[in-house]
């Protein structure tokens, strides 16, 4: 039973990678995290990955160059 479930999950990651070809190549581990967080629903996972890359492209400051001291100073007002 576990082997069958593992193969099904592997097929889901392959399906997702081929259905989203214009996004950067995501690691299988990342896709599995997206699948797990969406209760292994492929359609919901596609939407989540789509949203993730859109938000990441439009708001790069949320994902890189975090300066914790600047955040601390901003909250000291």
C-alpha positions as MATLAB code, in Angstrom:
seq = 'XXXXXXXXXXXXXXXXXXXXXXXXXXXXXXXXXXXXXXXXXXXXXXXXXXXXXXXXXXXXXXXXXXXXXXXXXXXXX';
ca = [
       0.000    0.000    0.000;
       2.800    2.448    0.851;
       4.641    1.744   -2.393;
       1.511    2.419   -4.398;
       0.951    5.707   -2.527;
       4.574    6.695   -3.152;
       4.266    5.993   -6.877;
       1.067    8.001   -7.065;
       2.764   10.961   -5.368;
       5.742   10.643   -7.718;
       3.390   10.730  -10.693;
       1.777   13.872   -9.250;
       5.140   15.652   -9.067;
       5.960   14.694  -12.652;
       2.539   15.892  -13.819;
       2.994   19.187  -12.020;
       6.463   19.780  -13.431;
       5.254   19.232  -16.983;
       2.080   21.289  -16.535;
       3.992   24.357  -15.309;
       6.859   24.540  -17.811;
       7.322   28.318  -17.686;
       8.213   28.369  -13.995;
      11.713   27.732  -12.722;
      12.448   24.103  -12.117;
      11.222   23.263   -8.652;
      12.729   20.487   -6.624;
      10.631   17.406   -6.016;
      10.826   18.152   -2.284;
       9.257   21.570   -2.833;
       6.523   20.121   -5.001;
       5.838   17.477   -2.371;
       5.499   20.223    0.258;
       3.026   22.065   -1.967;
       1.117   18.816   -2.580;
       1.060   17.964    1.111;
      -0.172   21.430    2.090;
      -3.004   21.071   -0.441;
      -3.980   17.561    0.712;
      -2.524   16.059   -2.495;
      -5.006   17.833   -4.735;
      -3.191   18.429   -8.023;
      -5.440   21.305   -9.134;
      -5.136   23.136   -5.812;
      -1.382   22.582   -5.870;
      -1.104   24.049   -9.370;
      -2.954   27.142   -8.177;
      -0.751   27.427   -5.099;
       2.467   27.131   -7.113;
       1.124   29.648   -9.621;
       0.302   32.113   -6.838;
       3.653   31.550   -5.133;
       5.651   32.422   -8.241;
       3.487   35.460   -9.031;
       3.853   36.834   -5.498;
       7.561   36.076   -5.487;
       8.080   37.859   -8.821;
       6.029   40.908   -7.837;
       7.375   41.219   -4.266;
      11.028   40.151   -4.188;
      11.596   42.070   -0.948;
       9.510   39.471    0.871;
      11.826   36.640   -0.158;
      15.361   38.022   -0.032;
      17.662   40.598    1.559;
      15.995   40.633    4.917;
      17.651   43.017    7.349;
      16.483   42.180   10.845;
      17.902   45.408   12.313;
      15.818   47.487    9.904;
      12.722   45.570   10.992;
      13.563   46.122   14.654;
      14.011   49.852   14.066;
      10.744   50.077   12.153;
       8.830   48.550   15.060;
      10.472   50.818   17.689;
       8.541   53.856   16.507;
];
